Coordinates of C-alpha atoms and ligand atoms in Angstrom, one line a residue:
M1 CA 69.6 148.2 143.0
R2 CA 70.1 145.9 140.0
K3 CA 69.4 142.8 142.0
R4 CA 72.0 140.0 142.0
M5 CA 72.4 137.7 139.7
R6 CA 70.7 133.6 141.2
I7 CA 72.8 130.6 139.6
A8 CA 71.4 127.0 141.0
I9 CA 73.9 123.8 140.6
L10 CA 73.0 120.7 140.3
T11 CA 74.4 117.0 141.2
G12 CA 72.5 114.2 139.7
G13 CA 73.4 110.1 138.6
G14 CA 75.9 108.8 140.3
D15 CA 78.9 110.2 141.8
C16 CA 81.9 110.6 141.2
P17 CA 85.4 112.4 142.3
G18 CA 85.5 115.9 140.8
I19 CA 81.8 116.7 141.4
N20 CA 82.3 119.2 144.0
A21 CA 85.7 120.9 142.0
V22 CA 83.1 121.7 139.7
I23 CA 80.6 123.1 142.3
R24 CA 83.7 124.9 143.7
A25 CA 84.8 126.1 140.6
V26 CA 80.7 127.4 139.1
A27 CA 80.5 129.1 142.4
K28 CA 83.2 131.1 143.2
K29 CA 83.8 132.1 139.4
A30 CA 79.9 133.3 139.9
I31 CA 80.4 135.3 143.3
L32 CA 84.8 136.5 142.7
E33 CA 83.3 137.8 138.9
E34 CA 79.4 138.3 139.0
N35 CA 78.8 138.7 143.2
A36 CA 76.4 136.3 142.7
E37 CA 74.2 134.4 144.4
V38 CA 75.0 130.4 144.0
I39 CA 72.1 127.8 145.3
G40 CA 72.5 124.1 145.6
I41 CA 70.0 122.1 145.0
E42 CA 69.9 119.2 147.2
D43 CA 69.9 115.8 146.6
G44 CA 70.0 115.9 142.7
Y45 CA 66.2 116.6 140.9
H46 CA 64.6 115.5 145.1
G47 CA 65.4 118.6 145.9
M48 CA 64.7 120.2 142.4
V49 CA 60.8 118.4 142.5
E50 CA 60.2 118.8 146.8
D51 CA 62.6 122.9 147.1
R52 CA 65.5 122.1 149.0
Y53 CA 68.3 123.8 148.5
R54 CA 70.8 126.2 150.0
I55 CA 72.7 128.7 149.4
L56 CA 76.7 128.8 148.9
Q57 CA 78.8 130.6 150.5
Y58 CA 81.9 131.6 149.5
D59 CA 84.0 129.7 152.5
D60 CA 80.9 126.9 152.0
V61 CA 83.2 125.3 148.7
S62 CA 86.6 126.4 150.5
G63 CA 88.4 122.8 150.6
I64 CA 86.2 120.5 148.9
L65 CA 89.0 120.5 146.2
T66 CA 89.8 117.0 146.9
Q67 CA 87.1 115.8 148.7
G68 CA 85.4 112.9 146.7
G69 CA 80.9 112.5 145.6
T70 CA 79.1 115.7 146.0
I71 CA 78.0 117.9 148.7
L72 CA 74.9 118.7 147.2
G73 CA 73.5 115.3 147.8
T74 CA 72.7 113.9 144.2
S75 CA 70.4 110.7 143.1
K76 CA 70.2 108.3 140.6
I77 CA 66.2 107.6 140.3
A78 CA 64.5 111.2 141.3
N79 CA 62.9 112.3 137.6
P80 CA 60.4 115.0 137.8
Y81 CA 59.1 113.6 133.9
R82 CA 59.0 111.0 135.3
Y83 CA 58.4 110.9 140.1
P84 CA 58.6 107.8 142.2
I85 CA 56.3 108.1 144.1
K86 CA 56.0 105.0 147.1
K87 CA 52.8 103.8 148.9
G88 CA 53.1 101.6 151.2
D89 CA 54.5 99.0 148.5
Q90 CA 53.1 99.9 146.0
L91 CA 55.1 102.2 143.9
E92 CA 53.1 104.8 140.6
F93 CA 55.0 107.3 139.0
K94 CA 54.0 111.4 137.9
D95 CA 54.6 113.8 136.1
L96 CA 56.1 116.3 138.4
S97 CA 57.4 118.8 135.9
G98 CA 54.9 121.2 136.7
V99 CA 56.0 121.8 140.1
A100 CA 59.9 121.7 139.4
I101 CA 59.8 124.1 137.1
K102 CA 57.2 127.1 139.3
N103 CA 60.0 125.7 142.4
L104 CA 63.0 127.0 140.0
K105 CA 61.4 130.0 138.5
D106 CA 60.6 131.2 141.9
L107 CA 63.5 131.6 142.7
E108 CA 64.7 133.8 140.4
I109 CA 67.9 131.8 138.5
K110 CA 69.9 133.0 135.6
A111 CA 70.7 129.6 135.1
L112 CA 69.8 126.4 135.8
I113 CA 73.9 125.2 135.9
C114 CA 73.7 120.4 136.3
I115 CA 76.7 118.3 136.8
G116 CA 75.6 114.7 135.5
G117 CA 75.3 111.5 133.5
D118 CA 73.2 110.6 130.3
G119 CA 69.9 109.9 132.0
T120 CA 70.8 113.7 134.2
L121 CA 71.3 115.5 131.7
G122 CA 68.6 114.4 129.3
I123 CA 67.2 115.4 132.0
A124 CA 67.8 119.3 131.4
Y125 CA 67.4 118.4 127.8
K126 CA 63.8 118.7 128.3
L127 CA 63.0 121.5 131.7
F128 CA 65.6 123.5 128.4
K129 CA 63.0 122.8 126.0
D130 CA 60.1 123.7 129.4
G131 CA 61.8 127.2 129.3
I132 CA 64.5 126.4 132.0
P133 CA 67.7 128.4 130.7
V134 CA 70.5 125.5 131.6
I135 CA 73.7 124.7 130.6
G136 CA 75.3 120.6 130.8
V137 CA 77.9 119.9 132.6
P138 CA 79.1 116.6 131.4
K139 CA 79.6 113.6 134.6
T140 CA 80.3 110.6 134.6
I141 CA 82.9 107.8 135.7
D142 CA 81.8 104.9 132.7
N143 CA 83.3 107.7 129.7
D144 CA 80.6 106.5 127.3
L145 CA 78.9 110.4 126.7
R146 CA 77.8 111.5 123.1
G147 CA 79.6 114.4 122.4
T148 CA 83.1 115.3 124.3
E149 CA 85.8 112.5 124.2
I150 CA 86.5 112.6 128.3
T151 CA 84.8 113.1 131.2
F152 CA 85.8 114.0 134.9
G153 CA 85.7 110.7 137.4
F154 CA 86.7 108.2 134.2
D155 CA 91.0 109.5 135.7
S156 CA 90.0 108.9 138.8
A157 CA 87.9 105.3 138.4
L158 CA 90.9 104.5 136.3
S159 CA 93.3 105.4 138.5
I160 CA 91.2 103.6 141.3
A161 CA 90.7 100.1 138.9
T162 CA 94.6 100.2 137.8
E163 CA 95.6 100.4 141.5
G164 CA 93.4 97.1 142.2
I165 CA 94.5 95.3 138.9
D166 CA 98.8 95.9 140.4
R167 CA 97.8 94.5 143.8
I168 CA 96.0 91.5 142.2
H169 CA 98.6 90.1 140.7
T170 CA 100.7 89.5 143.9
T171 CA 98.2 87.1 144.6
A172 CA 97.9 86.1 141.8
Q173 CA 101.7 84.7 141.1
S174 CA 101.5 83.9 144.5
H175 CA 99.1 81.2 144.3
H176 CA 99.5 80.5 140.1
R177 CA 95.8 81.3 140.2
V178 CA 94.0 83.3 136.6
M179 CA 92.0 86.2 139.0
I180 CA 89.5 88.0 137.2
V181 CA 88.9 92.0 138.1
E182 CA 84.9 93.5 137.0
V183 CA 84.9 96.8 136.7
M184 CA 82.1 99.4 136.1
G185 CA 81.7 101.5 132.7
H186 CA 78.1 100.3 132.3
R187 CA 77.6 99.8 128.6
A188 CA 81.0 100.3 127.4
G189 CA 84.2 99.5 128.3
W190 CA 86.5 102.0 128.4
I191 CA 87.3 101.4 131.8
A192 CA 88.3 97.3 131.3
L193 CA 90.0 99.0 128.4
Y194 CA 92.5 101.6 130.4
S195 CA 93.0 99.8 132.7
G196 CA 93.6 96.6 131.1
I197 CA 96.1 98.2 129.5
A198 CA 97.8 100.5 132.7
G199 CA 97.8 97.3 134.9
G200 CA 98.8 94.7 132.6
G201 CA 95.6 92.4 132.8
D202 CA 96.2 89.2 129.4
I203 CA 92.6 89.1 129.0
L204 CA 90.3 92.3 128.9
L205 CA 86.4 91.4 127.8
I206 CA 84.9 94.5 126.7
P207 CA 80.2 94.9 125.5
E208 CA 81.7 96.0 122.2
I209 CA 83.2 93.0 121.2
P210 CA 81.1 89.4 122.7
Y211 CA 83.5 87.2 123.8
E212 CA 83.5 83.5 123.2
I213 CA 84.3 81.3 125.9
E214 CA 86.1 79.2 124.1
V215 CA 89.2 82.1 123.3
V216 CA 89.3 82.0 126.8
I217 CA 90.1 79.4 127.9
E218 CA 92.3 79.1 124.8
K219 CA 94.6 82.1 126.2
V220 CA 94.7 81.3 129.7
K221 CA 95.9 77.3 128.6
E222 CA 98.8 78.7 126.4
R223 CA 100.1 81.2 128.7
N224 CA 99.8 78.5 131.6
K225 CA 102.4 76.0 128.9
K226 CA 104.6 79.1 128.3
G227 CA 105.0 78.6 132.6
K228 CA 103.2 81.8 133.3
R229 CA 101.2 79.8 135.7
F230 CA 99.0 82.9 136.3
S231 CA 96.3 85.1 134.7
I232 CA 94.5 88.6 134.8
L233 CA 91.2 89.3 133.3
V234 CA 90.0 92.7 133.1
V235 CA 86.4 92.2 132.9
A236 CA 84.0 94.7 132.6
E237 CA 80.1 94.8 134.1
G238 CA 78.8 95.0 130.7
A239 CA 80.7 92.9 128.8
K240 CA 79.0 89.3 127.2
P241 CA 79.2 85.9 125.5
K242 CA 79.1 86.3 121.9
G243 CA 75.4 85.3 121.2
G244 CA 74.9 86.0 125.7
D245 CA 73.5 88.3 127.5
I246 CA 74.5 90.7 129.7
I247 CA 74.2 89.9 133.2
I248 CA 72.3 91.9 135.2
Q249 CA 73.7 92.3 139.1
R250 CA 69.7 93.9 140.1
I251 CA 67.4 96.1 139.1
V252 CA 66.7 99.4 140.2
K253 CA 62.7 100.1 139.8
E254 CA 62.2 103.3 140.6
S255 CA 65.1 104.4 138.1
S256 CA 64.1 105.7 134.7
D257 CA 67.6 103.3 134.2
P258 CA 66.5 100.8 136.5
I259 CA 69.3 97.9 134.9
R260 CA 72.2 97.6 137.1
L261 CA 74.8 95.4 136.4
G262 CA 77.1 93.3 137.6
G263 CA 78.2 89.4 137.9
I264 CA 79.8 88.4 135.0
G265 CA 82.9 88.4 136.3
F266 CA 81.9 84.8 138.1
V267 CA 80.1 83.3 136.3
L268 CA 83.3 84.1 133.7
G269 CA 85.4 82.3 136.6
R270 CA 83.2 78.8 137.4
Q271 CA 83.5 78.3 133.9
I272 CA 87.4 78.7 133.1
E273 CA 87.8 77.4 137.0
E274 CA 85.5 73.8 135.3
L275 CA 86.8 74.3 131.9
T276 CA 91.3 74.9 132.5
G277 CA 91.3 73.1 136.5
L278 CA 93.3 76.3 137.5
E279 CA 92.1 77.8 140.4
T280 CA 90.2 81.1 139.1
R281 CA 88.7 83.6 142.4
T282 CA 87.1 87.2 140.9
V283 CA 86.9 90.3 142.1
V284 CA 84.4 92.7 141.5
M285 CA 85.4 96.5 142.4
G286 CA 82.6 97.7 142.1
H287 CA 81.8 101.2 143.6
L288 CA 85.2 101.5 145.2
L289 CA 85.5 103.4 141.5
R290 CA 83.3 106.3 142.3
G291 CA 85.1 107.1 146.0
G292 CA 87.3 109.4 147.3
T293 CA 89.3 112.4 146.2
P294 CA 89.7 113.7 142.1
T295 CA 93.5 112.4 140.5
A296 CA 94.9 115.4 139.9
F297 CA 93.3 115.7 136.3
D298 CA 89.9 115.5 137.4
R299 CA 91.1 118.1 139.8
V300 CA 92.1 120.5 136.1
L301 CA 89.0 118.9 133.6
A302 CA 85.9 119.7 137.1
T303 CA 87.5 123.2 137.6
R304 CA 87.8 123.9 134.1
L305 CA 84.5 122.8 133.0
G306 CA 83.0 124.8 135.8
A307 CA 84.8 127.5 135.1
R308 CA 83.4 127.7 131.7
S309 CA 79.8 126.6 131.9
M310 CA 79.7 130.1 134.1
E311 CA 81.0 131.9 130.9
M312 CA 78.3 130.1 128.9
V313 CA 75.2 131.4 131.1
R314 CA 77.0 135.1 130.5
E315 CA 77.2 134.4 126.7
R316 CA 73.3 132.9 126.8
R317 CA 75.1 129.2 125.8
F318 CA 71.9 127.7 128.1
G319 CA 71.1 124.0 126.5
Y320 CA 74.3 123.3 126.0
M321 CA 76.8 120.9 127.5
V322 CA 80.5 121.6 128.4
G323 CA 82.3 119.2 126.7
V324 CA 86.2 118.7 126.2
K325 CA 87.3 117.7 121.8
G326 CA 91.5 118.4 120.7
G327 CA 92.1 118.6 125.1
D328 CA 89.6 122.4 123.8
L329 CA 86.3 122.7 126.0
I330 CA 83.7 122.8 122.6
D331 CA 79.3 123.7 123.2
V332 CA 78.2 120.8 123.1
P333 CA 74.4 120.4 122.2
L334 CA 72.1 119.3 125.9
K335 CA 70.2 117.2 123.4
E336 CA 73.5 115.2 121.8
V337 CA 73.4 112.7 125.6
A338 CA 70.0 111.6 124.7
R339 CA 71.2 109.7 121.6
G340 CA 72.9 106.6 124.0
P341 CA 76.2 106.2 125.2
R342 CA 78.8 106.9 123.8
R343 CA 80.8 103.1 123.3
I344 CA 84.2 102.0 122.0
P345 CA 85.1 102.4 118.0
L346 CA 85.7 98.9 117.2
D347 CA 89.0 100.9 114.7
H348 CA 89.6 102.9 118.6
P349 CA 93.8 103.1 118.1
L350 CA 94.1 101.5 121.4
L351 CA 92.4 97.9 121.0
K352 CA 95.1 98.1 118.4
V353 CA 97.8 98.4 120.5
A354 CA 96.9 96.3 123.1
R355 CA 96.7 93.3 120.5
S356 CA 100.2 94.1 119.2
V357 CA 101.3 93.9 123.0
G358 CA 99.2 90.5 123.1
T359 CA 96.6 91.6 125.0
S360 CA 92.9 88.7 124.0
F361 CA 89.7 90.6 123.6
G362 CA 88.6 87.1 123.6
N363 CA 87.2 87.1 120.3
E364 CA 90.3 85.5 118.2
Ligands
LIG401 O1 77.2 105.3 135.8 C1 78.0 105.3 136.8 C2 78.0 104.2 137.0 O2 78.9 103.6 138.4 C3 78.0 102.3 136.3 O3 79.6 102.2 136.6 C4 77.1 101.2 137.4 O4 77.1 100.4 136.2 C5 76.4 101.9 138.1 O5 76.2 103.7 138.2 C6 75.7 101.6 139.0 O6 74.8 102.2 140.0 P1 74.6 102.3 140.9 O7 74.9 103.6 141.8 O8 72.6 102.8 141.0 O9 74.9 101.1 141.7

């Protein structure tokens, strides 16, 4: 009697809409086509180190396509190679990769499918080098992963951000105010760029283009002079002034990527109000951008990626992730992700399009 194939799924890093659609696609395809046993590892790499997992039956993944977040739980701090251990108010880090790898080997899995961003997939690559058959599925609202032109989660975050900017127009126009919408995106400005264009932002500030406050002020004043008695700024959390620094909201010391951005919108708001005399308010969309049901685009993309990851198991394409190129799915070496964030190239056509309709990036 041939032993049933066993597939393990892990979700790591920040949650986003679409993760459950990937889990559903992987599990349904594995069960329907391979009669596989599907194991869901709980809370990202925490579950791998602590040997916490559950069997996913076909019914467990029915009805989760539209559900945000991840039914398996996730973590942005668990790293088997640098596992945070709190002892009282002391924090130490231990390499528990041996424990994690033994737990996986004891499960006798054919493959581990890791759904995550650069942190999660960077660890997945290390596990692959340590002998674990890993396939990666890139995930992040930030859309900043090398090796793929888009990540699921981005379109959903984009639609939430755009709706927020649309709504902010109401109060800006009514009170003749400068309204600042700060959006996530970590070290890249993809969410700010796309939602800023979609939402008709007048000034878009992104990490890739350090801004000059004088230019921002001039643009606001110019709009005011033309009778546009309000302005909308869309600001990426990683945006910073020329010669200045990012605004850090908190340090998560347990995390391998400890910096948490946030607050640049308030710094800018105070400066604009002081330098223009115009009433200014700031809204930080933050984790709202990771909430709720995935858009139809993200549901389809997530389903495609999940199904393809199972084909890659069959083809034994371990050490690779499913990337998107020209709308098609390609196999991308996992090590590609570890080369740092994919930022907006300064010759990106959307920058030119935005400028051509009068949008300012605060630098000229
Ligand atoms: O990477 C996704 C993301 O939402 C970033 O856009 C943001 O900077 C970060 O995660 C927030 O991390 P946390 O969920 O730990 O606050």
